Structures are given as structure tokens and as C-alpha cells.
Coordinates of C-alpha atoms and ligand atoms in Angstrom, one line a residue:
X22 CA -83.3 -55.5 98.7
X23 CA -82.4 -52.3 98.6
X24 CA -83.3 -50.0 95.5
X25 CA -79.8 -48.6 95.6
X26 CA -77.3 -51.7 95.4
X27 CA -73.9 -50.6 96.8
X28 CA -71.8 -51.2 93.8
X29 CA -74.4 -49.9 91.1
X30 CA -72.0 -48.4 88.7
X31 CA -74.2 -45.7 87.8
X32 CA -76.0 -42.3 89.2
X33 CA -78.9 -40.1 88.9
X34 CA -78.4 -36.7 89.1
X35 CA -82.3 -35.3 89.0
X36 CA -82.0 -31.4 87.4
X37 CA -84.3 -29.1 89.9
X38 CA -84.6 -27.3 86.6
X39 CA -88.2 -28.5 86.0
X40 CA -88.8 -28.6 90.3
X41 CA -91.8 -26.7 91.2
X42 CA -89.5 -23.2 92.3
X43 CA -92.3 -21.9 94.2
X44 CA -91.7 -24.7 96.5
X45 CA -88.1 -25.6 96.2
X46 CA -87.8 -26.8 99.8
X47 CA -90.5 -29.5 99.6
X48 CA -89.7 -30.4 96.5
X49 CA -85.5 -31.0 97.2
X50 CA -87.2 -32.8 100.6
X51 CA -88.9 -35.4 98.7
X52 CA -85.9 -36.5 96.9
X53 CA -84.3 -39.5 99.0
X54 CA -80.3 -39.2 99.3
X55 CA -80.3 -43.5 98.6
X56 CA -82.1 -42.9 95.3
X57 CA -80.3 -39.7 93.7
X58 CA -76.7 -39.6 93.5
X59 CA -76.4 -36.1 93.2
X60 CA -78.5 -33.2 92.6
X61 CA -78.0 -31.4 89.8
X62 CA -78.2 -27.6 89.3
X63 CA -78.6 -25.6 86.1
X64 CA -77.0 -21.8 86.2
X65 CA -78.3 -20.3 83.0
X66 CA -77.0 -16.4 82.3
X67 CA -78.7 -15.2 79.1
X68 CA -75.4 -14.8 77.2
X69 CA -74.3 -18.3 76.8
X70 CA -77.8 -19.6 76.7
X71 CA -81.2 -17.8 75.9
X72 CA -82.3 -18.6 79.6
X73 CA -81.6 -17.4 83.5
X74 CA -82.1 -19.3 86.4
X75 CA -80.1 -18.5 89.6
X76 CA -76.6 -17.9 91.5
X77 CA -74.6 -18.8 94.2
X78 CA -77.3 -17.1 96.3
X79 CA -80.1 -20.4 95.8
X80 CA -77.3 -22.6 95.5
X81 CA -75.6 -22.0 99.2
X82 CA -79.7 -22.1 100.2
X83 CA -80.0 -25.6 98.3
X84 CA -77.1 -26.7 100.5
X85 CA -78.4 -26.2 103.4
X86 CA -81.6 -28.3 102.8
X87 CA -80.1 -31.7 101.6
X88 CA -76.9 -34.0 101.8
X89 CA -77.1 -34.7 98.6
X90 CA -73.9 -33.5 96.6
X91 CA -74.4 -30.5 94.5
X92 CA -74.0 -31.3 90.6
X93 CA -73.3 -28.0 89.0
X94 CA -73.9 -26.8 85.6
X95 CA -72.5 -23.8 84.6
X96 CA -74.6 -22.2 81.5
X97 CA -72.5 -19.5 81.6
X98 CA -69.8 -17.0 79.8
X99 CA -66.7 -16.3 81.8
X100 CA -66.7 -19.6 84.0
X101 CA -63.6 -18.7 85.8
X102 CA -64.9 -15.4 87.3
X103 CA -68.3 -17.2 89.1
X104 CA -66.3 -20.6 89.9
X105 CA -65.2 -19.6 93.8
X106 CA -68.3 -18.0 94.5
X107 CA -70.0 -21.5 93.5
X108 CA -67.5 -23.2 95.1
X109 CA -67.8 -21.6 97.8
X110 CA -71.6 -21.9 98.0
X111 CA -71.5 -25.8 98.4
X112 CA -70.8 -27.0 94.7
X113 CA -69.4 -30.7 94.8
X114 CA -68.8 -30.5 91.3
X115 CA -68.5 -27.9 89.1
X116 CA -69.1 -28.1 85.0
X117 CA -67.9 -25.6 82.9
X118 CA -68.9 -25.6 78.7
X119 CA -66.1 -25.8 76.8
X120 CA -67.5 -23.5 74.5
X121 CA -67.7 -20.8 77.0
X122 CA -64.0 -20.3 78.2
X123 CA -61.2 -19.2 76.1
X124 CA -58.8 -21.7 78.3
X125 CA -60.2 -24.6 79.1
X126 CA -57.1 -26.3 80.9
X127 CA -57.3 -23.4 83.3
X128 CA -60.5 -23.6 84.3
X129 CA -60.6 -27.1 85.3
X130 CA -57.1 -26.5 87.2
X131 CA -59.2 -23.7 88.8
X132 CA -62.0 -25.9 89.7
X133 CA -59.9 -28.4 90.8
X134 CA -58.0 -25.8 93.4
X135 CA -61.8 -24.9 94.7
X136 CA -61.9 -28.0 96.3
X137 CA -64.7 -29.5 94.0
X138 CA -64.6 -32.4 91.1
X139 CA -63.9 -31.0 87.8
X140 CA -66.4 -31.2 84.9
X141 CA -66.3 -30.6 81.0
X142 CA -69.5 -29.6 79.3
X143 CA -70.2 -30.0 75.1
X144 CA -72.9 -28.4 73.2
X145 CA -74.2 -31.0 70.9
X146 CA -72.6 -30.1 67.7
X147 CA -68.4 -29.6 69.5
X148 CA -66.5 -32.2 68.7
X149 CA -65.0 -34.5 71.5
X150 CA -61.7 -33.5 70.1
X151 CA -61.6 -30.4 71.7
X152 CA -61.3 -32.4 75.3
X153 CA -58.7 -35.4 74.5
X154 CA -55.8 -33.6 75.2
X155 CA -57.1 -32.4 79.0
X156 CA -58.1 -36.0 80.3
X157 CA -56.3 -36.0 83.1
X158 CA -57.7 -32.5 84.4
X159 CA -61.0 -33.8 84.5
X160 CA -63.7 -36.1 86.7
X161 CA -66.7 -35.4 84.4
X162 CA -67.7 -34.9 81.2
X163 CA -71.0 -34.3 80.4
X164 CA -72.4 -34.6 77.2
X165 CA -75.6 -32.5 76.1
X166 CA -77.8 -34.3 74.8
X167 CA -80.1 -31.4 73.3
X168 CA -79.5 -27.3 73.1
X169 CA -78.4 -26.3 76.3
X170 CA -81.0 -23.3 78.0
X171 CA -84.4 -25.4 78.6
X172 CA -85.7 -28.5 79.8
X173 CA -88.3 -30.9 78.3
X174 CA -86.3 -31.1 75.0
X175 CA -86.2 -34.3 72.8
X176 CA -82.7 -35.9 72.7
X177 CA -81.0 -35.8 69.9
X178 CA -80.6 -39.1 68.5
X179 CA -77.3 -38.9 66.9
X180 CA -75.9 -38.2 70.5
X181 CA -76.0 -41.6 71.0
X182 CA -73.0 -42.5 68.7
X183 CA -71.1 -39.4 70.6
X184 CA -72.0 -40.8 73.6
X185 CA -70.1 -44.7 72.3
X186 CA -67.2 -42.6 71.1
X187 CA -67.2 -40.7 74.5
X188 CA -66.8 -43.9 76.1
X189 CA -64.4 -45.3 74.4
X190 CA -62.2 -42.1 74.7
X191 CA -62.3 -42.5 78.3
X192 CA -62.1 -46.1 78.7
X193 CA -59.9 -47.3 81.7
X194 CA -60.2 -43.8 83.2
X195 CA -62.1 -43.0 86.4
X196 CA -63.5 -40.2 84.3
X197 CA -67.5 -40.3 84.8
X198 CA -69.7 -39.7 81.5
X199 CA -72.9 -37.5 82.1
X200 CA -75.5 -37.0 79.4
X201 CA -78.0 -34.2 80.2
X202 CA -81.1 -34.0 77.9
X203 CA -83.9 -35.5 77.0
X204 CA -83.1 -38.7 79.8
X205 CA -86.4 -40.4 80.4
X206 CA -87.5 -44.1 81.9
X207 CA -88.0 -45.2 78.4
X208 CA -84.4 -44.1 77.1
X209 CA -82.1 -44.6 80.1
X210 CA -81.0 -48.2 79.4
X211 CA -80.5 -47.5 75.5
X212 CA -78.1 -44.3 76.9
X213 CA -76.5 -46.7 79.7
X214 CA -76.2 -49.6 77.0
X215 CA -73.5 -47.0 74.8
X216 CA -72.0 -46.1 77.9
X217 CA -73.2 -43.4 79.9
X218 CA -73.0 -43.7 83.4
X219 CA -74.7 -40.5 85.3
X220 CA -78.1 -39.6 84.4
X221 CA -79.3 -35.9 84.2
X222 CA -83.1 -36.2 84.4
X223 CA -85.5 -32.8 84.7
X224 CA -88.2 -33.3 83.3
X225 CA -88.3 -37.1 83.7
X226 CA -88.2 -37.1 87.2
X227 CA -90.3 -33.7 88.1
X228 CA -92.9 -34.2 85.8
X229 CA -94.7 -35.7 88.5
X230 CA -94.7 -37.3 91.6
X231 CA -93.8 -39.2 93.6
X232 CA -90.1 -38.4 92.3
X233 CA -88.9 -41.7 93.8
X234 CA -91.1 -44.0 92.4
X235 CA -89.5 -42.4 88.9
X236 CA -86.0 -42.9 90.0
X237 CA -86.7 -46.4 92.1
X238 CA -88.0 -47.3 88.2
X239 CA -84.4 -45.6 86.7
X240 CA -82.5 -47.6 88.7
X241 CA -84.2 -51.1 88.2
X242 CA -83.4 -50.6 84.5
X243 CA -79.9 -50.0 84.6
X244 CA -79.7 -52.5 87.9
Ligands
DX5_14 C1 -80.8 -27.9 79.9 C2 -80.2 -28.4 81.2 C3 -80.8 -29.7 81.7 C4 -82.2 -29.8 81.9 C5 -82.6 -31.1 81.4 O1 -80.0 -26.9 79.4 O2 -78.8 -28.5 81.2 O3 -80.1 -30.1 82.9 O4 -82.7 -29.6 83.2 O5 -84.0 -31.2 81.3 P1 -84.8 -32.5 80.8 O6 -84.3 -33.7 81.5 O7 -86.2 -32.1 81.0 O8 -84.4 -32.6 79.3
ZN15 ZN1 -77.9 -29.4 83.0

């Protein structure tokens, strides 16, 4: 049987955050397209979060080496100014924080008019609130499940109640629910059980390979 059924109502989305960057292309080459949904891509900028990573520049690189759509999270100030340049860079969907533009509606219209599915971000502590009245500007939301900057952070156990109320919010929508943070074998079904449906994994996956052993494992606990 194959590992990845044709209706599973859920993806992985493995962060190349915690990817071995001195060997990207191997690394993104070992991933199998039937095992990760989508391939997710933190941009850090040292104003919205106390980290850097990288730009458009690695991300038209990264599309280049894989089929696998580009999951993109932007951990950045001014969203609206960088979103072509990812867009045009091979971004499949682009997240912006609601904390980090001054009007969110716009950016997702924005997004949207890129050509690329439209995500919401929250920080742990912002209240879903903020988001119920753009619902039908969105494709994702994706819930932070620790402080967004780093990887190999412990989620934050009262995200799991957020995550229930997320769901419910969206229910009967075609609005997928991301958690980033934290996502391990050991927690995934708990996080699919309140009603999470794509799974952020850095550390959990790249801790060590073979990185599809890890995700074959994933998916046979929420198959
Ligand atoms: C953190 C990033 C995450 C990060 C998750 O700010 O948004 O995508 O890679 O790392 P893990 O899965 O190790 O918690
Ligand atoms: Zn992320």
C-alpha cells in the first residue's frame, strides 16, 4: 500500500530550517514528493524576529531542485514590499504574520493577485480574533506553536486549545490549518486529534536521517 493514501486529509510540510545548509541540494534531494506535501521555507529578517535566514535569491534556487510546492513563511516586517519578489521566485504559498502588516486584508488580496495561495500567520499569544473577519481572503492559517525565529523549540502546550478553537472557526471552510513548532512523531496525532491538518516539522524530520522513514512514521499515525 502506498505510504501516501490519495485521500489522506492531511500534509507535511518539512521546514529546511534545521536541513544541513551546507548541503541544501542533497538534503531537499532526499525528501520524496509522495511523502512531503510541501516544503516549507522560513524567511527570518532580524526585525520581526531575532533571526536571518535567506531571500528570494535561495528560494528561486530551491525551486529549481524539487517539485515539491514551496510553503512560505514570511518572518518578516513589511510583507507587502518582499511578496512579488517571492512570488516571483517560485512561492506556492505565501504566509504573512498578522502581527507584521499594518493591513492585513491587503496583503492577502496582494498575495492572492501573485498567483500564490494565501496564508495567515499568529504569534502564540494574538488572538484568533484578529483573523475572523478576513476568512474568505485566506487558504491557510498557520498557527505558531512556539516563538517564531528558531527551531527545536518545545510547543507550547496551551496551543492546543487555540488550535480546537481554530478549527472550529474554520469549520466547513476549505481553509487549511498549519501548526509550526515543536511538531514531532510523538505529538502529531494529539495536534491532528484537535484539528490540525498540515504539519510544519524541522527539527522532527532533519534531526536525522533517513528523513522519509520520519515522515513514512508521521503519516502512519495520522493514516
Ligand atoms: C520557527 C519556524 C519553524 C521551525 C520549526 O520560527 O517558523 O518553521 O523550522 O522548527 P521545529 O519543527 O524544529 O520546531
Ligand atoms: Zn515556519
Amino acid at each position: 500500500m502506498s505510504p501516501k493514501k490519495a485521500n489522506a486529509d492531511f500534509k507535511l510540510s518539512p521546514s529546511l530550517l534545521s536541513a544541513d545548509f551546507g548541503n541544501l541540494e542533497a538534503d531537499i534531494a532526499q525528501l520524496d514528493p509522495k511523502l512531503a506535501d510541501y516544503l516549507h521555507l522560513d524567511i527570518m529578517d532580524g526585525h520581526f524576529v531575532p533571526n536571518i535566514t535567506f531571500g528570494p535569491v535561495l528560494v528561486k534556487a530551491i525551486s529549481k531542485l524539487t517539485d515539491i510546492p514551496l510553503d512560505v513563511h514570511l518572518m518578516i516586517d513589511d510583507p507587502d514590499f518582499y511578496a512579488p519578489e517571492f512570488a516571483k521566485a517560485g512561492a506556492h504559498i505565501i504566509t504573512v504574520h498578522a502581527e507584521a502588516t499594518k493591513h492585513l486584508h491587503r496583503s492577502l488580496q496582494l498575495v492572492r493577485q501573485l498567483g500564490c495561495k494565501a496564508g495567515v500567520s499568529l504569534n502564540p499569544a494574538t488572538s484568533l480574533s484578529g483573523i475572523e473577519h478576513v476568512l474568505p481572503d485566506l487558504d491557510l492559517i498557520l498557527l505558531m506553536t512556539v516563538n517564531p525565529g528558531f527551531g527545536g523549540q518545545k510547543f507550547i502546550p496551551q496551543m492546543m486549545q487555540k488550535i480546537k478553537e481554530c478549527a472550529a472557526m474554520i469549520k466547513g471552510t476549505n481553509i487549511e490549518l498549519e501548526v509550526d513548532g515543536g511538531v514531532k512523531l510523538e505529538n502529531i496525532r494529539s495536534l491532528y486529534d484537535a484539528g490540525a491538518r498540515v504539519f510544519v516539522s524541522g527539527s522532527g524530520i532533519f534531526e536525522k536521517p533517513p528523513y522519509n522513514d520520519t515522515m513514512r512514521k508521521m503519516r502512519e499515525e495520522l493514516g
